[in-house]
C-alpha angles and dihedrals in degrees: 000000000000127000088247090064092050091051091049088050090055092049092054085074097055141311114293141182120239088257092052090049090052090050090049089053091050095049106035128351090037089071088075102020116045123205141135134237095261093053090050093052092047091050092048088057091051092047090052090050089053091049093242094121137019128211123221118196114229115200114224127190116232091005135071115274115261135217116231114201124214131182115252123215087259090052093051090049091049091049093048090049091051092045091053093059120094114264124239117230108242119253121229121232106174120159091196091062091049090054091049089051088060094039096142090059100049136069109262098209097067090040091053090048089051090051091050090054090047090050092054091047092054093042089055092049091048090053091048092051090048092051092048092049093050092046099044099031108025092161093046091242133101140198115255089259092055100038092098091054091050092049092048092050091049091052090048091051093049092046093051091047091050094048090046091053091047091051090052090050092048093047090051091048092051091047089052090050091050092048092048091048091049092050091049090049092050091048091050090049091051092050090048092050091048090048093051091048093058 
């Protein structure tokens, strides 16, 4: 998936300014497609050049004028063509998992600290998903037009809960390893002291 497809998906909902698109990415679609404001504005320019969107200037009093972007017929057709193609399961590239794979060759303290930070990150995201779900879908149901959004949010919520639980499990396992290593070291020290006292 390209950023252009994600922008077209946002514009299927209603016309938006670049700023509104950026906010939409921050609060919803950005949970599963990361980008920043500059990338969005660059892509909007490309989409206009391709004829997939058009910008309409809205005059504002006391503020700079703004451009509101709308899908064109060509843009809708391009989006429908993209949406009809088979999806590709995402690949995982996570340096934390690589470090865990080689656990016996790394220092556990910084790894545990990294896991603690990751835990907080996923707890925060879980709480954000929960707030969005309660606000947008208080009854737990959605109109046909919003069913995809509800399903995506539910997946996001489950994913964040699962990763949070895994982080807790990993932190406990590393703490147990550290405790066991400390106990083994104390036991070895005691044997050494007893041996030197004989």
